[in-house]
XYZ file of N, CA and C in Angstrom:
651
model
N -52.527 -20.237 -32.399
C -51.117 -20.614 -32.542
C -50.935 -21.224 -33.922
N -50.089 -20.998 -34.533
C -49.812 -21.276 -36.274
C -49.181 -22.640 -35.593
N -49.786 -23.571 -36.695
C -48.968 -24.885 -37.205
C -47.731 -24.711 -37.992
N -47.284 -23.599 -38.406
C -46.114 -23.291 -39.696
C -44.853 -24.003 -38.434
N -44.087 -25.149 -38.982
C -42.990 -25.364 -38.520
C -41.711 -24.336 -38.330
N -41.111 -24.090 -37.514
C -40.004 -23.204 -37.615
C -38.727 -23.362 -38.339
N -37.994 -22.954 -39.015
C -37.073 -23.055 -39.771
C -35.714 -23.573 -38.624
N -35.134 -24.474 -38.968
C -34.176 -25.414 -38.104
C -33.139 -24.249 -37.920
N -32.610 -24.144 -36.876
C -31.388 -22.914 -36.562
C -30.479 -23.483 -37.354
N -29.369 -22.766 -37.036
C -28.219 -23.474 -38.449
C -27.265 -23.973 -37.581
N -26.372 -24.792 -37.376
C -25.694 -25.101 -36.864
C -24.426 -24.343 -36.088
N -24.286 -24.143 -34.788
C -23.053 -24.047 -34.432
C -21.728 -23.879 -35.317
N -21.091 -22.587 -35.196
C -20.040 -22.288 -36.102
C -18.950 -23.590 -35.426
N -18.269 -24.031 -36.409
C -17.117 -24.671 -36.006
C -16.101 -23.840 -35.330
N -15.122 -24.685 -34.236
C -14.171 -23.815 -33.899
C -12.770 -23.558 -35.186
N -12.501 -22.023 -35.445
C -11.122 -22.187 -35.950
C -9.930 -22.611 -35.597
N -9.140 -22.643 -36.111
C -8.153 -23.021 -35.512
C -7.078 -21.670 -34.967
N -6.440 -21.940 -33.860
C -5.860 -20.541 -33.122
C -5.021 -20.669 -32.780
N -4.386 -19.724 -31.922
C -2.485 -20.515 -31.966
C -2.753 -20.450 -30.062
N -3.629 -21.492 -29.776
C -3.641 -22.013 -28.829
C -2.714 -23.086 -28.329
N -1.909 -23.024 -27.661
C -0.761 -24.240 -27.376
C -0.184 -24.824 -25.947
N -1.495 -24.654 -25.509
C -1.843 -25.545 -24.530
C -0.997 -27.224 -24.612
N -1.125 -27.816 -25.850
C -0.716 -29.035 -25.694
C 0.743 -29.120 -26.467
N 1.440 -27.368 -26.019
C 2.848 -27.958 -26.713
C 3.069 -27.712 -24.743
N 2.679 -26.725 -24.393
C 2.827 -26.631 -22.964
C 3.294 -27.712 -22.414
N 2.110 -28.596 -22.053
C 1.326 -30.018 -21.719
C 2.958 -31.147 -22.181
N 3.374 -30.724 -23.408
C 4.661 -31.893 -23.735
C 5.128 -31.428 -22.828
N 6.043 -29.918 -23.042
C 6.704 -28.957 -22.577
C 6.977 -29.807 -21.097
N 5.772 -29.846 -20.015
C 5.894 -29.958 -19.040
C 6.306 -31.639 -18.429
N 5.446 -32.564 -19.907
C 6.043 -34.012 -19.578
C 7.398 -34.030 -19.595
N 8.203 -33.402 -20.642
C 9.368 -33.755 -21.126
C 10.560 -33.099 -19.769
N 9.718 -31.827 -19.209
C 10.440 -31.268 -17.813
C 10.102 -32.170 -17.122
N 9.203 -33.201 -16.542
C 9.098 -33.892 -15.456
C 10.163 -35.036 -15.987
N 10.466 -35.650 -17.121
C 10.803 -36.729 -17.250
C 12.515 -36.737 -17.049
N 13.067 -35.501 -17.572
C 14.310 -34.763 -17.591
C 14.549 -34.678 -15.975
N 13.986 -34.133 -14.971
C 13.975 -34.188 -13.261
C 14.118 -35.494 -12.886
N 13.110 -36.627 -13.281
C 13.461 -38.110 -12.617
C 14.666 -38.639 -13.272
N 14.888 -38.258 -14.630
C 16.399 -38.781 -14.379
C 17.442 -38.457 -14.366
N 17.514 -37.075 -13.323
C 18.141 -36.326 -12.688
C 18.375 -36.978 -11.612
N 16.847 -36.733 -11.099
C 17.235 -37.392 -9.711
C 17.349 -39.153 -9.491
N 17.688 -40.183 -10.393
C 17.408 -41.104 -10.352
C 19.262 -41.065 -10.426
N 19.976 -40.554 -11.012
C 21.289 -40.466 -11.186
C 22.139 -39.954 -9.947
N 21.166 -38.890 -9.330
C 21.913 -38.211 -8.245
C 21.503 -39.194 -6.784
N 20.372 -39.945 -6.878
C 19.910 -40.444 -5.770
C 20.852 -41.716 -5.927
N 21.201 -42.756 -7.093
C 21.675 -43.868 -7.480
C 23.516 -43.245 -6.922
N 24.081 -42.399 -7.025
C 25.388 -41.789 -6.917
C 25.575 -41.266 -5.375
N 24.233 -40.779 -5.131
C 24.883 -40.309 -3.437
C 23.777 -40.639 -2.498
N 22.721 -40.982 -3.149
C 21.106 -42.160 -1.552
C 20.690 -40.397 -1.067
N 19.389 -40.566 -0.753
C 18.627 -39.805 -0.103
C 19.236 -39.223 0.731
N 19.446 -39.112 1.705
C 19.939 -38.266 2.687
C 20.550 -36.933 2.463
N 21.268 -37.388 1.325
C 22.151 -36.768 0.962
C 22.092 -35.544 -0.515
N 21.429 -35.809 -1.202
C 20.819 -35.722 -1.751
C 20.042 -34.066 -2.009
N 20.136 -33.368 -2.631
C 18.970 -31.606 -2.329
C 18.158 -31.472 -3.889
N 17.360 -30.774 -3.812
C 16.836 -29.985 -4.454
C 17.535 -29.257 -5.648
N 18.344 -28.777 -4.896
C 19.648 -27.944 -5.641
C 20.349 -28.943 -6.350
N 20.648 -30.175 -5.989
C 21.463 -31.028 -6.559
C 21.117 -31.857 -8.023
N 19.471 -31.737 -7.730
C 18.375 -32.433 -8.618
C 18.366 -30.956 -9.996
N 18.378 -29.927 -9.245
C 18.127 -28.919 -10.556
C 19.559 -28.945 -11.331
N 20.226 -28.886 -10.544
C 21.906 -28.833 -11.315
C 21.732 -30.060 -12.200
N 21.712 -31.060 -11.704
C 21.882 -32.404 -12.727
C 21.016 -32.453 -14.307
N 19.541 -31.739 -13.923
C 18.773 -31.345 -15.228
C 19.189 -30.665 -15.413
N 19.997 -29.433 -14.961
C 20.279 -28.088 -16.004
C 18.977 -27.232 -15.749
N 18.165 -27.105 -14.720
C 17.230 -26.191 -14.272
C 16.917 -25.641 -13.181
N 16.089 -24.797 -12.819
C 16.215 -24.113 -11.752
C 15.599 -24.854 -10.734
N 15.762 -24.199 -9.588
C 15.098 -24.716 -8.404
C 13.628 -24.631 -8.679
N 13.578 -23.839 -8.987
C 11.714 -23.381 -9.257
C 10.880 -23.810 -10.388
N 11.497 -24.637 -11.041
C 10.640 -25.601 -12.086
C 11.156 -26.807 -11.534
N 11.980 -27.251 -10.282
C 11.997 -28.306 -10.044
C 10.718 -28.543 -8.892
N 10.497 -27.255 -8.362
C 9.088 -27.213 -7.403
C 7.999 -27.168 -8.130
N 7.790 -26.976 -9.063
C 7.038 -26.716 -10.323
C 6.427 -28.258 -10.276
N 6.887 -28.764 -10.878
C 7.013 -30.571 -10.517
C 6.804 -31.416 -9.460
N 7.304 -31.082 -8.710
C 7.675 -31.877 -7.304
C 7.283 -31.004 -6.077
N 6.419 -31.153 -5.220
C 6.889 -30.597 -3.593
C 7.434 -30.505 -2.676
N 8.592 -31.737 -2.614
C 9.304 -31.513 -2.323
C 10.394 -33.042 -2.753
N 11.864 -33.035 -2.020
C 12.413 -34.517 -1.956
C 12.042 -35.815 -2.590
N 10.764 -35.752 -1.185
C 10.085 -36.534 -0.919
C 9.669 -37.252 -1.773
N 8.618 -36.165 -2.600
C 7.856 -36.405 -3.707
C 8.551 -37.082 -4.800
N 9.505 -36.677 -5.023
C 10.802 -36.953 -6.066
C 11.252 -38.487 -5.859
N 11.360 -38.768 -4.695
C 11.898 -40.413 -4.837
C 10.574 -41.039 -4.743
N 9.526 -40.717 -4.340
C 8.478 -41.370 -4.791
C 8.153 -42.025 -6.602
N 8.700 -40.969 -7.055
C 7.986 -40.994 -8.072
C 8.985 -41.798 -9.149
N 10.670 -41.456 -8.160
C 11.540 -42.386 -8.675
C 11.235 -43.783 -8.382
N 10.881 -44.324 -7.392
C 10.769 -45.288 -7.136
C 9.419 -45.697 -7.907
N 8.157 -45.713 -8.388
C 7.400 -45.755 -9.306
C 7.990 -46.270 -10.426
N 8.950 -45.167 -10.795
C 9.920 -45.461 -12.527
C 10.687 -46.807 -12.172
N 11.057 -47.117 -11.015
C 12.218 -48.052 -11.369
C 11.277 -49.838 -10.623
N 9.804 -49.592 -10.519
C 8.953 -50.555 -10.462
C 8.839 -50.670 -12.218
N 8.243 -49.627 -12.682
C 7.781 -49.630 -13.990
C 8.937 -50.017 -15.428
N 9.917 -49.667 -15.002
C 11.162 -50.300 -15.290
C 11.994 -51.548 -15.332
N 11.041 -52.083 -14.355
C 11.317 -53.763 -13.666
C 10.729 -54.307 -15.053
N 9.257 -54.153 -14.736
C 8.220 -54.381 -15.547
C 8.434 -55.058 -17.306
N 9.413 -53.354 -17.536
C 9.449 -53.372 -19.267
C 10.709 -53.876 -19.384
N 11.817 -54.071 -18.824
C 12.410 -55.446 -18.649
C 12.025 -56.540 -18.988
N 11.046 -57.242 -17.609
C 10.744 -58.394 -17.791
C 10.117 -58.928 -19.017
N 9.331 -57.690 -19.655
C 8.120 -58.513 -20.272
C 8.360 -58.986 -21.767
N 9.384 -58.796 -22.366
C 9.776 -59.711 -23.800
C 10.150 -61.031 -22.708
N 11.135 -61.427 -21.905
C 11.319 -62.573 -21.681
C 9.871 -62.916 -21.328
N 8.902 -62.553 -21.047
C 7.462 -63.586 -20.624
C 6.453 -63.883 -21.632
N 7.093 -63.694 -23.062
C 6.290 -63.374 -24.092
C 6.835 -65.126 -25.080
N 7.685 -65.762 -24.105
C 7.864 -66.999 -24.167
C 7.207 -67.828 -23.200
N 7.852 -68.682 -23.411
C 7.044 -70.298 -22.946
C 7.333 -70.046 -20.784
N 5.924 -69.990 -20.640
C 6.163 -69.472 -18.820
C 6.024 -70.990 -18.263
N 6.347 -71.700 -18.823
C 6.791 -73.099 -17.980
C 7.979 -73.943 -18.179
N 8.994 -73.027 -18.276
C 10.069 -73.645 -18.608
C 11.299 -72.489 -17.498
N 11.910 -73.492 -16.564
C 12.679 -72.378 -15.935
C 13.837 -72.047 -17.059
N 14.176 -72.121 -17.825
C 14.924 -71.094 -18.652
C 14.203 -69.575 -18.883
N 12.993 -69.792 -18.580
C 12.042 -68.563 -18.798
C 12.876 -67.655 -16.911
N 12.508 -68.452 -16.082
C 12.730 -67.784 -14.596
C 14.740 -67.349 -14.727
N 15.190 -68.314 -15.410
C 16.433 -67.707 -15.578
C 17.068 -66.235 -16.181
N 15.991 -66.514 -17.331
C 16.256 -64.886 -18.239
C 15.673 -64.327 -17.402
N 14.616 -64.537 -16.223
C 13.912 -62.898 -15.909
C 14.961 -62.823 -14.777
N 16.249 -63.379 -14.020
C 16.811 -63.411 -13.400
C 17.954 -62.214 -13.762
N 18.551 -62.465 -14.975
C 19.618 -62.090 -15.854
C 19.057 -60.572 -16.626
N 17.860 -60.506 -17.017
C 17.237 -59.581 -17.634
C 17.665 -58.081 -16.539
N 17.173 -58.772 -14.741
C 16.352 -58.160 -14.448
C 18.608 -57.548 -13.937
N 19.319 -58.440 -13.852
C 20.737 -57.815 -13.454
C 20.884 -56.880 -14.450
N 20.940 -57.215 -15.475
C 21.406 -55.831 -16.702
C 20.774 -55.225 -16.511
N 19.769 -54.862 -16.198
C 19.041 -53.576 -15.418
C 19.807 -52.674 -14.235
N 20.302 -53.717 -13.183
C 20.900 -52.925 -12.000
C 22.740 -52.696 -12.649
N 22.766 -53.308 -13.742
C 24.194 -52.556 -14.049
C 24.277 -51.331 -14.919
N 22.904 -51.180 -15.980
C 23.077 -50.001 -16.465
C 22.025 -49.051 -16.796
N 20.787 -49.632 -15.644
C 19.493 -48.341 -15.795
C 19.909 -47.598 -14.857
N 20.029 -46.102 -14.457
C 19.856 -45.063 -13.369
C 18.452 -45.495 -12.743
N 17.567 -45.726 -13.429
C 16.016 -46.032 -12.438
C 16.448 -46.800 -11.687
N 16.854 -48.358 -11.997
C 17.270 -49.287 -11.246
C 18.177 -49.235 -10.182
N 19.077 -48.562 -10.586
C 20.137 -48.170 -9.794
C 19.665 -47.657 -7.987
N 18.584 -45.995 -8.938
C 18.182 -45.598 -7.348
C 17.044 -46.261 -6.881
N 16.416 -47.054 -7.607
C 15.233 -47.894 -6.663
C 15.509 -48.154 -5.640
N 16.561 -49.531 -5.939
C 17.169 -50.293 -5.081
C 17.552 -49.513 -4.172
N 18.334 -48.498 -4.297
C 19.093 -47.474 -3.445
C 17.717 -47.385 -2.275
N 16.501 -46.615 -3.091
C 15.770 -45.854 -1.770
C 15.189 -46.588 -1.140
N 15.261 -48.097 -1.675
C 14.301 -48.683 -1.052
C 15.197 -49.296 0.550
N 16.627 -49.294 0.430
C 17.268 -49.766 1.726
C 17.246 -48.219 2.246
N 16.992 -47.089 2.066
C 16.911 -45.825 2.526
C 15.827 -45.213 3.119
N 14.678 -46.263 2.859
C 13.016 -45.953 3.368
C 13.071 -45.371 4.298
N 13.691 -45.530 5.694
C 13.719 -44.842 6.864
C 13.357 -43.616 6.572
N 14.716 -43.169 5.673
C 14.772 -41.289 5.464
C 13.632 -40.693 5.224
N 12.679 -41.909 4.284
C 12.278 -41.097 3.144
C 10.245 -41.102 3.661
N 10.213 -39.951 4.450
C 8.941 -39.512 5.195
C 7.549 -39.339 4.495
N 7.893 -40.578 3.305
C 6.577 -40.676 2.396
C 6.298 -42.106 2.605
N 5.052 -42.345 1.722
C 4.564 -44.124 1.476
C 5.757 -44.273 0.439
N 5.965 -45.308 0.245
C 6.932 -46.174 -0.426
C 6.168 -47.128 -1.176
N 6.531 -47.951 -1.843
C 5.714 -49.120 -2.532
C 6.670 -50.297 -1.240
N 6.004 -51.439 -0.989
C 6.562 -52.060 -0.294
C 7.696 -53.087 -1.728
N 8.388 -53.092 -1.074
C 9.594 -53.699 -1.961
C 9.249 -55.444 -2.392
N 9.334 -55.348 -3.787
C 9.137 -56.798 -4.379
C 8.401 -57.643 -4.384
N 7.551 -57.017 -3.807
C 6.052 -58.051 -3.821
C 6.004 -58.617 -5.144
N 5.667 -57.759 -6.011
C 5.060 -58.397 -7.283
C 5.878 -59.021 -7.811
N 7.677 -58.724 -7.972
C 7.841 -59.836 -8.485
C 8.621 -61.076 -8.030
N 8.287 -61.189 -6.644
C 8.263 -62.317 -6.376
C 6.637 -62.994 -6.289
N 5.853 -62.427 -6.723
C 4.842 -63.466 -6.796
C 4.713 -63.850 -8.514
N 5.297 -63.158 -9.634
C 6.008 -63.470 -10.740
C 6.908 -64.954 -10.407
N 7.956 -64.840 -9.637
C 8.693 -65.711 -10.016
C 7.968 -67.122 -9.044
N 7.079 -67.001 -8.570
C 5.939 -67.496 -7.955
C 5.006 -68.390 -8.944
N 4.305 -67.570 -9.964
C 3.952 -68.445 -11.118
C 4.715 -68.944 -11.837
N 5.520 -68.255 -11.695
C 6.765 -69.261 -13.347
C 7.254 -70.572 -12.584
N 7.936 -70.866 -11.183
C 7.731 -71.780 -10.708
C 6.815 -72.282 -10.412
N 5.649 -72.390 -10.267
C 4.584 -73.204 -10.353
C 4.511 -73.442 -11.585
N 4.246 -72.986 -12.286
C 4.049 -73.513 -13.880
C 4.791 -74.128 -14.107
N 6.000 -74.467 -13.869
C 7.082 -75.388 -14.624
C 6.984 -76.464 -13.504
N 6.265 -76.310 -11.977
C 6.357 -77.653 -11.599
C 5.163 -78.562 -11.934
N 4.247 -77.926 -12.324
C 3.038 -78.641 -13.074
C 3.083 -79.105 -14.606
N 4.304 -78.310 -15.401
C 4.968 -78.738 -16.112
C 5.596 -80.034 -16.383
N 6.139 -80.382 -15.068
C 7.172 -81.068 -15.144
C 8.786 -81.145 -15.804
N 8.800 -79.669 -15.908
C 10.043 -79.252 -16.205
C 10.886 -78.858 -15.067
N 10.647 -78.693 -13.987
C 11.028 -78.283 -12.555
C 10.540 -78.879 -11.067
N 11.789 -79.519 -10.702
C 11.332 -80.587 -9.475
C 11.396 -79.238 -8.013
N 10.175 -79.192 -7.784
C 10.285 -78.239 -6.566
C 9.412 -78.370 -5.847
N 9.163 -78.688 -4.241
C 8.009 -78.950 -3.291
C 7.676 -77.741 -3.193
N 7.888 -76.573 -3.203
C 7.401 -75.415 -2.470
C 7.461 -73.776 -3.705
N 7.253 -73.627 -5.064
C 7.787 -72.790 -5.517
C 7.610 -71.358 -5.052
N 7.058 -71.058 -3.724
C 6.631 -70.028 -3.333
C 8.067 -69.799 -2.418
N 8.550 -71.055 -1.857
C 10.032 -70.718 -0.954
C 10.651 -70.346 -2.395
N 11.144 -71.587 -3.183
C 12.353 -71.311 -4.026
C 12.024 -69.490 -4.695
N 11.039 -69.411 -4.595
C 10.728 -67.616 -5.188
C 11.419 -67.019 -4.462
N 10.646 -66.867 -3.326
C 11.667 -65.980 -2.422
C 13.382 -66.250 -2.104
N 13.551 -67.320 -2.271
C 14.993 -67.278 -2.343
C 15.511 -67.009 -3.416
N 15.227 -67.046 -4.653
C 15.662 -66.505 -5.555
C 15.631 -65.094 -5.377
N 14.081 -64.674 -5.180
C 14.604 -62.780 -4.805
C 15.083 -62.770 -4.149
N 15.390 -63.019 -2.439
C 16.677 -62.340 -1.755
C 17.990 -62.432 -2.545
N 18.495 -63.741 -3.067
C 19.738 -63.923 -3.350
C 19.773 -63.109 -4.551
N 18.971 -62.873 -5.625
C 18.943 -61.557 -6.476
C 19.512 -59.826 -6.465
N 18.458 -59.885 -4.957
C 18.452 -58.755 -4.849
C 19.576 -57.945 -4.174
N 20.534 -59.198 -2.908
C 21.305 -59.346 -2.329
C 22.498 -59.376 -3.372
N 22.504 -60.248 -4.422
C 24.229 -59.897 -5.138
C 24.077 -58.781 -6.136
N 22.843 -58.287 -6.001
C 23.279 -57.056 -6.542
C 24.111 -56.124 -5.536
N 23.264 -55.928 -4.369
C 23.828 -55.133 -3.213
C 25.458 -55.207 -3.183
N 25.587 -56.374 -2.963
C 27.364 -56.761 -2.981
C 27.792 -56.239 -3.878
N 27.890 -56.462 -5.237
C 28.281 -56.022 -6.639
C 28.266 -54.695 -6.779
N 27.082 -53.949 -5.840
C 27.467 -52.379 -6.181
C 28.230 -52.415 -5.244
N 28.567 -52.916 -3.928
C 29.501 -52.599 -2.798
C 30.893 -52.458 -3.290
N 31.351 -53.981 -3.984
C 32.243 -54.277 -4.241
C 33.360 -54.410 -5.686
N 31.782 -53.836 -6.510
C 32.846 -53.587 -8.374
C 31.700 -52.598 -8.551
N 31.263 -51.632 -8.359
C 30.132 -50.770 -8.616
C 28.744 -51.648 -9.404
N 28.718 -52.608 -9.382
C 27.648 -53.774 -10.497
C 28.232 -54.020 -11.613
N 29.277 -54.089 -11.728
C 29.814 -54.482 -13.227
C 30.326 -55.854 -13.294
N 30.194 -56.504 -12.347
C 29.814 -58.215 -11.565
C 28.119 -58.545 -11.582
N 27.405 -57.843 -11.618
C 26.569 -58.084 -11.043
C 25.679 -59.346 -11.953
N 26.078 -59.214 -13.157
C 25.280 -60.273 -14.571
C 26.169 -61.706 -14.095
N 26.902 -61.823 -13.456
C 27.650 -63.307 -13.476
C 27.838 -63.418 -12.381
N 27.696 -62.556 -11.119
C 26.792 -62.693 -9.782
C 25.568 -64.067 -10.040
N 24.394 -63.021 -10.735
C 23.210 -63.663 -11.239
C 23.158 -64.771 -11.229
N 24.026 -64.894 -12.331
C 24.478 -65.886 -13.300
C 24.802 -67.474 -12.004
N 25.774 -66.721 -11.020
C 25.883 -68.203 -10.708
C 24.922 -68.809 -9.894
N 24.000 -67.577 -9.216
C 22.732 -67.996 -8.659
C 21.812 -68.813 -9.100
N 21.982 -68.667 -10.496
C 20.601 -69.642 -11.240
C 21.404 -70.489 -11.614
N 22.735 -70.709 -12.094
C 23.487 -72.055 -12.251
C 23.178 -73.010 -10.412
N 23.490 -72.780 -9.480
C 23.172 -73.186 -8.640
C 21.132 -73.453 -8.290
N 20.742 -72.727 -8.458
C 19.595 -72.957 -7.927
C 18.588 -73.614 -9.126
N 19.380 -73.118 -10.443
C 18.400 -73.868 -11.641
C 19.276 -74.280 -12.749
N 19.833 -75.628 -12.124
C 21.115 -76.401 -12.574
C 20.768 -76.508 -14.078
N 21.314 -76.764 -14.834
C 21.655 -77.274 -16.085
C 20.373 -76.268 -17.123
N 19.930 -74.541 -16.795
C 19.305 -73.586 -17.557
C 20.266 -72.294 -16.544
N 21.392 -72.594 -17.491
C 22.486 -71.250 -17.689
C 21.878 -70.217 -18.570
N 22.836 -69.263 -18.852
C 22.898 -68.416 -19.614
C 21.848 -68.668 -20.675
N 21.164 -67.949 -21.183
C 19.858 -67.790 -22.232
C 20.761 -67.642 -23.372
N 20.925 -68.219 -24.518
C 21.088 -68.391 -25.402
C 21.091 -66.971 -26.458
């Protein structure tokens, strides 16, 4: 057997470049899914699940039934995924007001007020709320409603009563009463002026419940 080393193979040709476009597709198809939820986030926020089709969701994007199945399997799937957006929506709301001082209830006030201008002029927001008093209909898992941010307004009251900026025995009650009564004058406000009350609704909730930290400056 020869000791002569073998000459090193040469490397693997690089790939060229090809008019492969896979990743205009790939947009192609984000920008169709994103165009459908707020389709259906408009049509679900305007007429609630029940009511609600397939057909109604393609009309509102301007597409067919069959790239709305393309997407979705059905309804179902569709307010799922609305309801996702209008958690994730909560979220990017809240989070410039928490990028301040989280022990000061002027902080729990803006995420109060933040979170109303949301239900007066996001469509996500709009049909969240909607599907979530509609759960019955809707023959999927759901996210259970408000957990997280009432355990949000959970720390911010605690923090401000360890603070000493906020006199409160229990900030886990005053949380939850702040979310029902939140979540509740929104309900009214769409009942009764479509939400175009709904910021001074808010408003007098936290004047009452977090006297003398009004309106955020």
């Amino acid at each position: 057997m020869s000791n002569e080393r073998k000459a090193p193979l040469p490397p693997l040709p690089t790939a060229t470049p090809s008019d492969d476009t896979s990743h205009l597709k790939q947009e192609r198809a984000i920008h169709t899914r994103r165009t459908i939820l707020r389709a259906a986030a408009s049509v679900f926020a305007e007429s609630g699940f029940p009511a609600v089709t397939i057909k109604d969701v393609a009309d509102e994007a301007e597409l067919t039934k069959g790239a709305v199945y393309f997407h979705f399997a059905n309804k179902e799937a569709i307010a799922a995924a609305v309801a996702d957006e209008f958690y994730r929506r909560l979220n990017e709301i809240i989070a410039p007001v928490l990028e301040g001082d989280q022990s000061s209830p002027v902080t729990v006030a803006e995420v109060m007020t933040a979170v109303a201008g949301g239900f007066r002029d996001d469509d996500f927001i709009k049909a969240g709320s909607r599907l979530q008093i509609e759960r019955p209909y809707i023959k999927v898992e759901m996210p259970v409603p408000y957990v997280a941010f009432t355990d949000l307004l959970t720390e911010l009251l605690e923090n401000c009563r360890k603070a000493g900026t906020l006199e409160t025995a229990d900030p886990a009650a005053l949380a939850r009463v702040l979310r029902s009564a939140l979540f509740g004058a929104q309900h009214i406000s769409w009942v009764q002026a479509n939400r175009q009350d709904v910021v001074d609704r808010v408003q007098e909730i936290v004047d009452v419940f977090l006297p003398a930290y009004g309106q955020p400056d």
